[in-house]
XYZ file of C-alpha atoms in Angstrom:
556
model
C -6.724 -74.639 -32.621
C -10.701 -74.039 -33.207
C -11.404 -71.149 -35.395
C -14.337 -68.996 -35.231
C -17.175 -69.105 -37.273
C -17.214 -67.494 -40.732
C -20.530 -65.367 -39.328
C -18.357 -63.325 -37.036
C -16.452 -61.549 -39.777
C -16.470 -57.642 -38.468
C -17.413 -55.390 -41.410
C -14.400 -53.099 -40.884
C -13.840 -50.117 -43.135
C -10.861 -48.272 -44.095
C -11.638 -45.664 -40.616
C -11.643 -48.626 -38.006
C -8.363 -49.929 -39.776
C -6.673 -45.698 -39.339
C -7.762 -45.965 -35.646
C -6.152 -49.006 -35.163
C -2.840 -48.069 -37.361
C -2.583 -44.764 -35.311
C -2.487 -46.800 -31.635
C -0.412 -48.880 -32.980
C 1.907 -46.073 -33.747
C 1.329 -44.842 -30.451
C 2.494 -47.795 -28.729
C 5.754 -48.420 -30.606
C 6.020 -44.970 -30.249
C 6.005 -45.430 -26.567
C 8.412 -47.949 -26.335
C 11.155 -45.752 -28.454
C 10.348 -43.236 -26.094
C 11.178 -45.054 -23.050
C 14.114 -46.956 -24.333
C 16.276 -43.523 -23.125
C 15.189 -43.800 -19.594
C 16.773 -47.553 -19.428
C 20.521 -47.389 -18.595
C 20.382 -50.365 -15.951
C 18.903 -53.342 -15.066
C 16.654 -52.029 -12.028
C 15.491 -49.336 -14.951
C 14.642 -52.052 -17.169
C 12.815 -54.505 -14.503
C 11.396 -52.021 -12.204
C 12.023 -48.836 -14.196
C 14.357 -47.433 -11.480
C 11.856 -47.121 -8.637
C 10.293 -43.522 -10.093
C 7.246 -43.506 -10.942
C 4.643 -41.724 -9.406
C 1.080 -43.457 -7.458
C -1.247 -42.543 -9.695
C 0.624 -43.540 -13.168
C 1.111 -47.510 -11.196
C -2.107 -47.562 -9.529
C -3.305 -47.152 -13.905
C -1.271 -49.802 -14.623
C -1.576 -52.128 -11.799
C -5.532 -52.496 -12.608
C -4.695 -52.326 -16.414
C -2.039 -54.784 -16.270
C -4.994 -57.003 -15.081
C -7.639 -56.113 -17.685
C -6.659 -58.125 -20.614
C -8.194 -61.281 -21.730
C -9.427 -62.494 -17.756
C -11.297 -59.247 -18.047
C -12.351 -58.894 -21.467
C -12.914 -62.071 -23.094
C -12.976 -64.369 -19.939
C -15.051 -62.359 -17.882
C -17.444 -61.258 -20.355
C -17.636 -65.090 -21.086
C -18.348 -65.796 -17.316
C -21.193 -63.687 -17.395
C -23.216 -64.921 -20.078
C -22.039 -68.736 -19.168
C -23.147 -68.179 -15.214
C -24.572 -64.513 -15.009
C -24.523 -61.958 -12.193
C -22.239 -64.304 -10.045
C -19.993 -63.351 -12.224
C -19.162 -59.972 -9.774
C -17.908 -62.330 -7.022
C -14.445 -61.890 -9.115
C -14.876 -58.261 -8.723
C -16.300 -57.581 -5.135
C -15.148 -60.628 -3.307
C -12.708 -61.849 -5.375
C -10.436 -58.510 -5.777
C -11.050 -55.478 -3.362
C -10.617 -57.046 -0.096
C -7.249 -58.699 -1.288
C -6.126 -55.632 -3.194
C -6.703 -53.731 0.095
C -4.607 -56.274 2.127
C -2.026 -55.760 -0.261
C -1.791 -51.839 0.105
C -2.132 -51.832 4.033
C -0.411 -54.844 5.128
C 2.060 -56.506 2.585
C 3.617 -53.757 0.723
C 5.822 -52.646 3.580
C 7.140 -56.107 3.435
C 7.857 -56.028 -0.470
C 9.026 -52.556 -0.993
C 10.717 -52.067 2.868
C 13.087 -55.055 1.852
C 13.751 -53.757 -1.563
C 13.738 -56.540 -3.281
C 13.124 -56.869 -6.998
C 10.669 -59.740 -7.232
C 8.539 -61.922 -4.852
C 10.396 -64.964 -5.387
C 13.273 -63.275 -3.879
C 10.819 -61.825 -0.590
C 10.867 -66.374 -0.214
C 14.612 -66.213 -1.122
C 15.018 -64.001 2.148
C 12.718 -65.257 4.075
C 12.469 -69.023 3.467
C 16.005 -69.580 1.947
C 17.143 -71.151 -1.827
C 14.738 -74.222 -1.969
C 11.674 -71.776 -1.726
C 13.505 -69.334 -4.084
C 14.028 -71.688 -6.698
C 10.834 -73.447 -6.469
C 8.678 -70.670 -6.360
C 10.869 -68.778 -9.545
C 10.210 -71.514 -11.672
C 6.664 -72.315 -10.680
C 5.276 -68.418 -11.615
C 7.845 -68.553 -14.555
C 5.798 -71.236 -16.210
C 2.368 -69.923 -14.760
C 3.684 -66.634 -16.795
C 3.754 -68.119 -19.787
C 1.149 -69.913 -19.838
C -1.123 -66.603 -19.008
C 0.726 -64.741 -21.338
C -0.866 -67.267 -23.876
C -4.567 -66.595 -23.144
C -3.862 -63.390 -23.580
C -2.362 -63.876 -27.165
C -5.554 -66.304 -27.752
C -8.144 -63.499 -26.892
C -6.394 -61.208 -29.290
C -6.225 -63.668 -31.701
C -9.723 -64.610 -31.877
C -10.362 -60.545 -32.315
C -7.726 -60.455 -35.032
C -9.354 -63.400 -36.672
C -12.622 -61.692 -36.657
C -11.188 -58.326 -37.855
C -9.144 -59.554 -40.847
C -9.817 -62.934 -41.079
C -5.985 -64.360 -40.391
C -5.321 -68.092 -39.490
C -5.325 -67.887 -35.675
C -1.373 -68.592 -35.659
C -0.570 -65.541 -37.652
C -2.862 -63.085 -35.223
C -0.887 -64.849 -32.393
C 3.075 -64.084 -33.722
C 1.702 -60.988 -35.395
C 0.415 -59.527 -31.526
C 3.149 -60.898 -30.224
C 5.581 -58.827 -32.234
C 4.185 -55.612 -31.262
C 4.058 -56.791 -27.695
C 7.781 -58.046 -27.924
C 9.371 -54.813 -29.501
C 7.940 -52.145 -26.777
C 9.242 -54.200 -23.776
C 12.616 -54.931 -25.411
C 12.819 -51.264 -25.895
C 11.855 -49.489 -22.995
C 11.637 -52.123 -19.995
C 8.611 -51.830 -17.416
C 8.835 -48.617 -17.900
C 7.441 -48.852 -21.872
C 5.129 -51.478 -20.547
C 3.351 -49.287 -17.279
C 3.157 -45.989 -19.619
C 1.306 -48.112 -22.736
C -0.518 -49.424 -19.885
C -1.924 -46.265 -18.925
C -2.939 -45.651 -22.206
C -4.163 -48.692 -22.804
C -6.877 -48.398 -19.782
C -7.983 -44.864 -20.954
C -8.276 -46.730 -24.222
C -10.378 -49.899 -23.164
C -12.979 -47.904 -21.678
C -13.513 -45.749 -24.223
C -14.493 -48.794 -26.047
C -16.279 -50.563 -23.875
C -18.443 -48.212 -22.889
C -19.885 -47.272 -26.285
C -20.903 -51.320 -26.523
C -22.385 -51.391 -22.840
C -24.723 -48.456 -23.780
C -25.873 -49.233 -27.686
C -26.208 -52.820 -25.833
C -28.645 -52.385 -23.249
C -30.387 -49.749 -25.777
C -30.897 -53.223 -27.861
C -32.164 -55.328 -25.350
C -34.697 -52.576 -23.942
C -32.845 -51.167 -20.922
C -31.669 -52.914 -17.866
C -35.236 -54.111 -16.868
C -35.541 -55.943 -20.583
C -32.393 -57.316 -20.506
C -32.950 -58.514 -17.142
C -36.344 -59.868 -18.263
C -35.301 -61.587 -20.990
C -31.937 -63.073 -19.074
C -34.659 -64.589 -16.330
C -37.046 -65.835 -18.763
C -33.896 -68.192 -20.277
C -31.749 -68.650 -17.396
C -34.249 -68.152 -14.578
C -33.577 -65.646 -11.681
C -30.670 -66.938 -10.045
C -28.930 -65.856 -13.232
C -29.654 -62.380 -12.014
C -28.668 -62.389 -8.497
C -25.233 -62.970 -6.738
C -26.124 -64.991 -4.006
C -29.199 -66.865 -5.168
C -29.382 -70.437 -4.855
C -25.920 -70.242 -3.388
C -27.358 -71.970 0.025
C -25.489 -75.130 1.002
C -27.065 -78.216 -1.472
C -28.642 -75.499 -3.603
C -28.025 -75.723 -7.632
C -27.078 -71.974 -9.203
C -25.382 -71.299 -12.552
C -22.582 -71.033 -11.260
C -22.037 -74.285 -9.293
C -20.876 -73.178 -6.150
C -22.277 -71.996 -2.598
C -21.358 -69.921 -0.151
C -18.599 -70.836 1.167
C -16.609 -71.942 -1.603
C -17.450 -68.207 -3.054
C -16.563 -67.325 0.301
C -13.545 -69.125 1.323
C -12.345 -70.827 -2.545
C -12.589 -67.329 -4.590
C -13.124 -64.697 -1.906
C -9.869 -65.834 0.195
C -7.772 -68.436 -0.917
C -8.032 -67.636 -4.464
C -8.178 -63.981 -4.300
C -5.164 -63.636 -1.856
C -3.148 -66.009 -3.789
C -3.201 -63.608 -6.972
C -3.559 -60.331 -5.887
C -0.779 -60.470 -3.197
C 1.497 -62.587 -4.841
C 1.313 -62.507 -8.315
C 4.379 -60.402 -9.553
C 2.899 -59.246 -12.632
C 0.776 -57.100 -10.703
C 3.053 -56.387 -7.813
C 5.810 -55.418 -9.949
C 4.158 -52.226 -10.709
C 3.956 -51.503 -6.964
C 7.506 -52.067 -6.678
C 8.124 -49.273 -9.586
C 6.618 -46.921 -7.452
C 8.875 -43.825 -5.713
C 8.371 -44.461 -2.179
C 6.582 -46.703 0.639
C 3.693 -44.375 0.243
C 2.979 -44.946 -3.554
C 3.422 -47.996 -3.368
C 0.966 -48.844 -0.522
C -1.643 -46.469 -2.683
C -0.829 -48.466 -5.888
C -3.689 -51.244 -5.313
C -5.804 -49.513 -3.085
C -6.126 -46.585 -6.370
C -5.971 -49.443 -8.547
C -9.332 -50.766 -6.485
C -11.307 -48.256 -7.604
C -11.902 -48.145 -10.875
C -11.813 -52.223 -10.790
C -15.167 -52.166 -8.602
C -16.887 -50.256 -11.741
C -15.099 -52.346 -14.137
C -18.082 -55.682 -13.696
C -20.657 -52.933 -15.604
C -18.250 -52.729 -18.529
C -17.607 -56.115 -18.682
C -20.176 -58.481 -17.437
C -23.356 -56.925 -18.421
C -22.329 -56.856 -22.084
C -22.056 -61.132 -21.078
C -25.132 -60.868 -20.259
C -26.305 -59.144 -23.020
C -24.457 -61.578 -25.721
C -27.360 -64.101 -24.290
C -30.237 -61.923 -25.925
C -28.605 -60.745 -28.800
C -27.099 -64.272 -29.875
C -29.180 -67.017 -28.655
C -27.214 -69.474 -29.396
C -24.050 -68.447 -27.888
C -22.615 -71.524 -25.892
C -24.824 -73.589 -27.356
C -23.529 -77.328 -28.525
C -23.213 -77.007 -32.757
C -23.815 -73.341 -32.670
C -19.823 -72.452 -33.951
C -19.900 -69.585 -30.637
C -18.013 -70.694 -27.810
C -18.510 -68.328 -24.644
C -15.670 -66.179 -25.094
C -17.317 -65.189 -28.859
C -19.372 -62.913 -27.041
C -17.656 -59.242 -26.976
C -16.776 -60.079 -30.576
C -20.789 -60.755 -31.176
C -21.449 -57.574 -29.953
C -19.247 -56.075 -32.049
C -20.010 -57.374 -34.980
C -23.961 -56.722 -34.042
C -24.622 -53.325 -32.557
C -21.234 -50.974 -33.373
C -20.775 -48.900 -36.600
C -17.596 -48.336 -38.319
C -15.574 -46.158 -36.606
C -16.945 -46.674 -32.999
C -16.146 -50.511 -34.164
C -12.248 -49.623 -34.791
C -12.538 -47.729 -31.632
C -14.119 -51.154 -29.976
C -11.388 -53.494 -31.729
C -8.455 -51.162 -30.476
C -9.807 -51.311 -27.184
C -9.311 -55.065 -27.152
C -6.291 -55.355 -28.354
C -5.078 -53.021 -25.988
C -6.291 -54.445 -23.466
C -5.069 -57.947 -24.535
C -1.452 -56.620 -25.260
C -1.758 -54.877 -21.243
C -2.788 -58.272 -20.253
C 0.328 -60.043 -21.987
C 2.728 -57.319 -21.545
C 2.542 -57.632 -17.740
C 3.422 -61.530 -18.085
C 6.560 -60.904 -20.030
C 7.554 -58.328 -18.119
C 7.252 -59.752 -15.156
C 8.575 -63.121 -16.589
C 12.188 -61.604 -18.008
C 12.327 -60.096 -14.382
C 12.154 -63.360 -12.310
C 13.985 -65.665 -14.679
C 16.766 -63.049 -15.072
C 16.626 -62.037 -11.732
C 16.373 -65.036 -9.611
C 17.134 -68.198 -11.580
C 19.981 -66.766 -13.958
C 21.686 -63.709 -12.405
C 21.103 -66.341 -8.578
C 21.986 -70.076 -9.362
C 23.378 -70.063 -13.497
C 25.713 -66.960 -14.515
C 26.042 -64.864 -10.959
C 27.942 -61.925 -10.137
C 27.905 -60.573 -13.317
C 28.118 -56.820 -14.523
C 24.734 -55.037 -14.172
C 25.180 -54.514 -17.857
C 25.308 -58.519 -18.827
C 22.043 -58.796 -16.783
C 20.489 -55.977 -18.398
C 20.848 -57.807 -21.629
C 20.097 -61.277 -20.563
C 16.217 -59.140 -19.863
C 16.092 -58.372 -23.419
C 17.234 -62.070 -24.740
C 14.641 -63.458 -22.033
C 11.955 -60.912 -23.425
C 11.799 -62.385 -26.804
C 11.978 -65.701 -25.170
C 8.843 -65.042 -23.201
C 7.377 -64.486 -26.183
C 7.700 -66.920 -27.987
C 6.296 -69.301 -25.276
C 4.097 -67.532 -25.107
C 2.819 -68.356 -28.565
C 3.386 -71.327 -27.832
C 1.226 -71.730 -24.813
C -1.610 -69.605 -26.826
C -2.297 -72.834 -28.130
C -3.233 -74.935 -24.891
C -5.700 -72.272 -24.025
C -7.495 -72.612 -27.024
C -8.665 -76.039 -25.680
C -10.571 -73.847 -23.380
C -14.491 -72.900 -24.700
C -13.963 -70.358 -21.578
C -10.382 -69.100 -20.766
C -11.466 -68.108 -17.490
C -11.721 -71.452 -16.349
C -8.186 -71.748 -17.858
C -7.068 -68.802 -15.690
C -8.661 -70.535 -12.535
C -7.159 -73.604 -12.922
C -4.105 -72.024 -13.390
C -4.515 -69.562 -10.142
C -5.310 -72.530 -7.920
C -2.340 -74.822 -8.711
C -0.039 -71.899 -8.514
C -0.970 -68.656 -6.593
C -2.739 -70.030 -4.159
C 0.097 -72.419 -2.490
C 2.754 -69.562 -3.090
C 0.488 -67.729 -0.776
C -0.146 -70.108 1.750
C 3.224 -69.714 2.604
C 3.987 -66.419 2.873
C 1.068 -65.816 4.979
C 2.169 -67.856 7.365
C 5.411 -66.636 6.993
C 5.317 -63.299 7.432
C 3.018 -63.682 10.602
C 4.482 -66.901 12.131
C 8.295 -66.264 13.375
C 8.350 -70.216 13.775
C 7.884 -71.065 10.085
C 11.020 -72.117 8.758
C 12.670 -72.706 5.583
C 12.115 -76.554 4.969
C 8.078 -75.880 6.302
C 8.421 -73.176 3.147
C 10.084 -75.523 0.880
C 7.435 -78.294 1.590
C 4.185 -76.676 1.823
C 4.696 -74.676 -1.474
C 5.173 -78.355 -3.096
C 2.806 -80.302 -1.507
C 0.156 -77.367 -1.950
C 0.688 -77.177 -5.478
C 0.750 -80.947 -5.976
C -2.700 -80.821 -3.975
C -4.721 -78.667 -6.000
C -3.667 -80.392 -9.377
C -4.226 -84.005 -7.561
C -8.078 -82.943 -6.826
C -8.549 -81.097 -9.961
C -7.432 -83.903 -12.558
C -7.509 -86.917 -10.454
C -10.589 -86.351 -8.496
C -13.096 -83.708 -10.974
C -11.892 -84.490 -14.448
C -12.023 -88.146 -13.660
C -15.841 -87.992 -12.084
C -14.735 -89.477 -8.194
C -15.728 -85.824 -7.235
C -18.767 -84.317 -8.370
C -18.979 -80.644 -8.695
C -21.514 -78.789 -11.201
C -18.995 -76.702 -13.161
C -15.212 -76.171 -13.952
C -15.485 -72.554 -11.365
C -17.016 -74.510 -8.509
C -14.435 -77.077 -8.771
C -11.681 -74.785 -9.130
C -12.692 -72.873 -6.044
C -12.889 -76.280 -4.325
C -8.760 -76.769 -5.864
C -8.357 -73.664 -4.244
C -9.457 -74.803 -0.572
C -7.335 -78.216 -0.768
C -4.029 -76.293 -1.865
C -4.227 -73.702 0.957
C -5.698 -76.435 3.415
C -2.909 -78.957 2.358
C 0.235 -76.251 2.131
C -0.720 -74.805 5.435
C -0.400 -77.728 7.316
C 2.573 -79.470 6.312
C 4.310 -76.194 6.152
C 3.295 -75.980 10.139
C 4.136 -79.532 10.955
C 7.229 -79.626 8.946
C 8.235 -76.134 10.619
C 7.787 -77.935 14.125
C 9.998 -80.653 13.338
C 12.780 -78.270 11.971
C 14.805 -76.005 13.499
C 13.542 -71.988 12.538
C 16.050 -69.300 12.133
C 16.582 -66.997 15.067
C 14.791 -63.563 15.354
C 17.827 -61.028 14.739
C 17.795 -62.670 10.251
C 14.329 -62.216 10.534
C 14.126 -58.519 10.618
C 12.202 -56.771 8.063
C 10.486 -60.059 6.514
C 8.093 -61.160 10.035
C 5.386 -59.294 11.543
C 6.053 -57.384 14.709
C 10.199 -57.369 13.547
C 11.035 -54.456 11.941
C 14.161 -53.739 9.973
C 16.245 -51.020 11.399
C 16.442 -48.006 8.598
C 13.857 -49.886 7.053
C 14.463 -48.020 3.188
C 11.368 -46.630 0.862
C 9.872 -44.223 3.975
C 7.023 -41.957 2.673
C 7.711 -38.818 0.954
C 7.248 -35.784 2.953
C 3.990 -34.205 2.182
C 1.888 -38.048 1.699
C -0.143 -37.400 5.233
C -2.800 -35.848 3.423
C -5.805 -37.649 4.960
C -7.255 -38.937 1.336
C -3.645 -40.470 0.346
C -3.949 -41.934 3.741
C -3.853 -45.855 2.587
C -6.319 -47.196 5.560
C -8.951 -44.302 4.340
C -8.303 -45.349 0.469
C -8.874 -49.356 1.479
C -11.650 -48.945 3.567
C -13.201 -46.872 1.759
C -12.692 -49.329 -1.349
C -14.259 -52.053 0.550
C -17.184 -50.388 2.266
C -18.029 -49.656 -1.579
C -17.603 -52.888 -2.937
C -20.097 -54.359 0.269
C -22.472 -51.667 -0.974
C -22.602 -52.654 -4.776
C -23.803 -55.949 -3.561
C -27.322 -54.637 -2.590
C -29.099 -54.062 -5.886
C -28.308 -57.515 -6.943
C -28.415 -59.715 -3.756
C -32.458 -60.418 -4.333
């Protein structure tokens, strides 16, 4: 596992190391908390369907700002520069939004507990089984950047060999979800946003303060990386080179659909915290809340990429000892003092610990819930399942150390991530697209596409890119290009197959189809939630008439 270089030693005092013992404290504190509202196993996994809209619309978008956000993103920026918002604008609101308005009534009207078992309903046990262990490994394996990122911070901060940061975050992690569930896990989450931005936006500001403002930074960017670097569509024409090696429509249609869709919609660590939610109504609101704050989160995150360029040169440079991902920790090394540098440190390790928190958590969920409690040790007592969580839990875990160590291969986990999202979200939604608006699609059309989709994407990635038969400027472009062959591929063979095979008739499809609603659907709206602003379709249009809008000062 590469280390990083000696010169990245924070100069931590005795007050950064306080602020970091007292959140500490706070978290474990959490989790001991919590461990009294867990008498059963829907408590523990989905923390007994209570908790209010605003508390998992918090979590949802913090359960997605660990290491992808922190380290990753802030790495995509100063590898490929302002394109780096397409994740943001593109690549989040519009599918966030399509989760509140359109597929939440689906999830939370059938009450089911993961969305392996939505394909268990509506495609039958091939699906199920396919699709539980496919996101149980993609869980760990995310889990594991996560522990990476934190370990490069704790590395920096104390100077540990990178395997003791990984088991020592890992503890922590591992003790307030065996305590208190999802519900230890959403409240720390909660926190734990409140937390990040209070430390990232102390290094945003003495950043751009550095580099002269926006318009030095901005000159200084152009003068290295010319001006594409500083636009988001520039020299994205069809045939056109940009930094980040991709045009239009593989931004469009690789990252802004396929891509986006495919983890938004159906990953279940962040649908899980929709599915805590009281009612229908909060949890329709839970992304489209969660989609606010996430549009702001690029000038947190990417400008202080951007900003790593001119304050460390050689960042990303061949021989220089600073990968990509080195440069949050750059900054804070270079521009915080001590105490708003504790602040800065705890900020990332909260966020990393959201980021693998969310993993586990949804991880002890689907492989207690629907490969153990479904097709090894069934119809047991709620209170043998309830512990099989907690034995799973520290399981997770520990794969997940494991796995920590394959993404340190990576100079820039968010290529990792990519990869990752295009073998296995984006197949897994390919077929439930199709199968929640196509009564037709049946359960062997399910089975198939969600294989051959997968297969796809991982066929074209390392048999066509990594082996040079494909050329394609950068890991992103060609993992947007993954993206388009595993939703191309799994939609039609799960049509043709569906053709050939016989689909199941209307009456069992109630409640999972488009257009065939469940009679006494469950999860109605509370009374009182027609307010016009809790109104979901005002919320997500609203979110994405702002996210076309912060596209204009950087689209020349």
């Amino acid at each position: 596992m590469r280390c990083l270089a000696d010169g990245l030693r924070l100069p931590v005092n005795g007050l950064d190391y306080t602020i970091l013992g007292l959140y500490f404290a706070v978290v474990l504190g959490i989790g001991w908390a919590a461990r009294r509202t867990v008498r059963t196993s829907l408590d523990f996994f989905l923390s007994g369907r209570t908790l209010p809209a605003w508390v998992t619309g918090l979590a949802f978008v913090a359960a997605n700002l660990g290491a992808t956000e922190i380290l990753g993103m802030a790495a995509n920026g100063a590898q490929y520069g302002v394109p780096t918002v397409h994740w943001y604008w593109i690549g989040a609101i519009p599918a966030m939004v399509f989760l509140g308005l359109v597929m939440m009534p689906f999830y939370y009207g059938s009450e089911v507990r993961s969305v392996p078992e939505f394909l268990l309903r509506r495609f039958g046990p091939a699906s199920h089984l396919l699709s539980s262990v496919i996101f149980a490994v993609a869980s760990v394996l995310i889990a594991g950047v996560n522990l990476y990122a934190l370990a490069i911070v704790l590395r920096a901060l104390l100077g540990w060999p990178q395997w003791v940061a990984v088991v020592v975050a890992g503890f922590f992690v591992l003790v307030y979800i065996t305590l208190g569930g999802l519900t230890s896990a959403v409240y720390n989450e909660v926190l734990q946003f409140f937390v990040i931005l209070a430390s990232l936006i102390p290094l945003t500001v003495v950043g751009l303060r550095r580099a002269g403002g926006w318009g030095g930074l901005a000159d200084a960017v152009a003068e290295r990386r010319g001006d594409d670097f500083l636009t988001a569509w520039g020299g994205t024409g069809i045939g056109h080179a940009n930094p980040l090696g991709a045009n239009w429509l593989t931004i469009v249609l690789g990252l802004g659909f396929v891509l986006s869709f495919g983890y938004w919609t159906t990953n279940f660590a962040e649908v899980q915290r929709a599915l805590s939610a009281r009612d229908l109504g909060a949890a329709r609101r839970t992304p489209l809340i969660a989609a606010f704050p996430k549009l702001l989160v690029p000038l947190v995150v990417v400008v202080p990429g951007l900003i790593a360029l001119v304050v460390e040169p050689t960042l990303g440079r061949a021989g220089s000892g600073l990968d990509y991902n080195d440069a949050i920790p750059v900054l804070m090394r270079d521009l915080l003092p001590n105490g708003v540098l504790g602040l800065a440190v705890t900020g990332l390790l909260a966020a990393f610990m959201a980021g693998m928190a969310a993993n586990v958590s949804s991880f002890n969920t689907v492989f207690t819930s629907d490969i153990w409690a479904r097709y090894v040790r069934p119809d047991r007592e709620d209170a043998y399942y309830l512990a099989t969580g907690r034995v799973v839990t520290v399981l997770g875990v520990l794969a997940g150390m494991g796995t920590a160590f394959v993404a340190a291969s990576f100079s820039n986990i968010m290529n990792y991530l990519q990869t990752l999202f295009s073998f296995f979200n984006v197949p897994l939604f390919c077929v439930f697209v199709i199968g929640m608006f196509w009564r037709r699609a049946t359960a062997a059309g399910g089975f198939w596409g969600l294989l051959s989709g997968t297969l796809a994407a991982m066929a074209h990635y390392f048999g066509l890119y990594r082996q040079g038969i494909v050329s394609i400027p950068s890991d992103q472009g060609a993992n947007f290009v993954s993206a388009i062959v595993a939703f191309a591929v799994g939609a039609v063979v799960t049509v043709a197959v569906s053709w050939r095979t016989a689909p199941r008739p209307d009456a069992e499809l109630a409640g999972l189809v488009h257009g065939l609603r469940a009679a006494g659907a469950a999860g109605e709206p509370a009374a009182g939630e027609d307010a016009w602003y809790r109104r979901p379709a005002v919320l997500g249009w609203g979110a994405v008439v702002l996210a076309a809008a912060c596209y204009v000062p950087f689209s020349w």
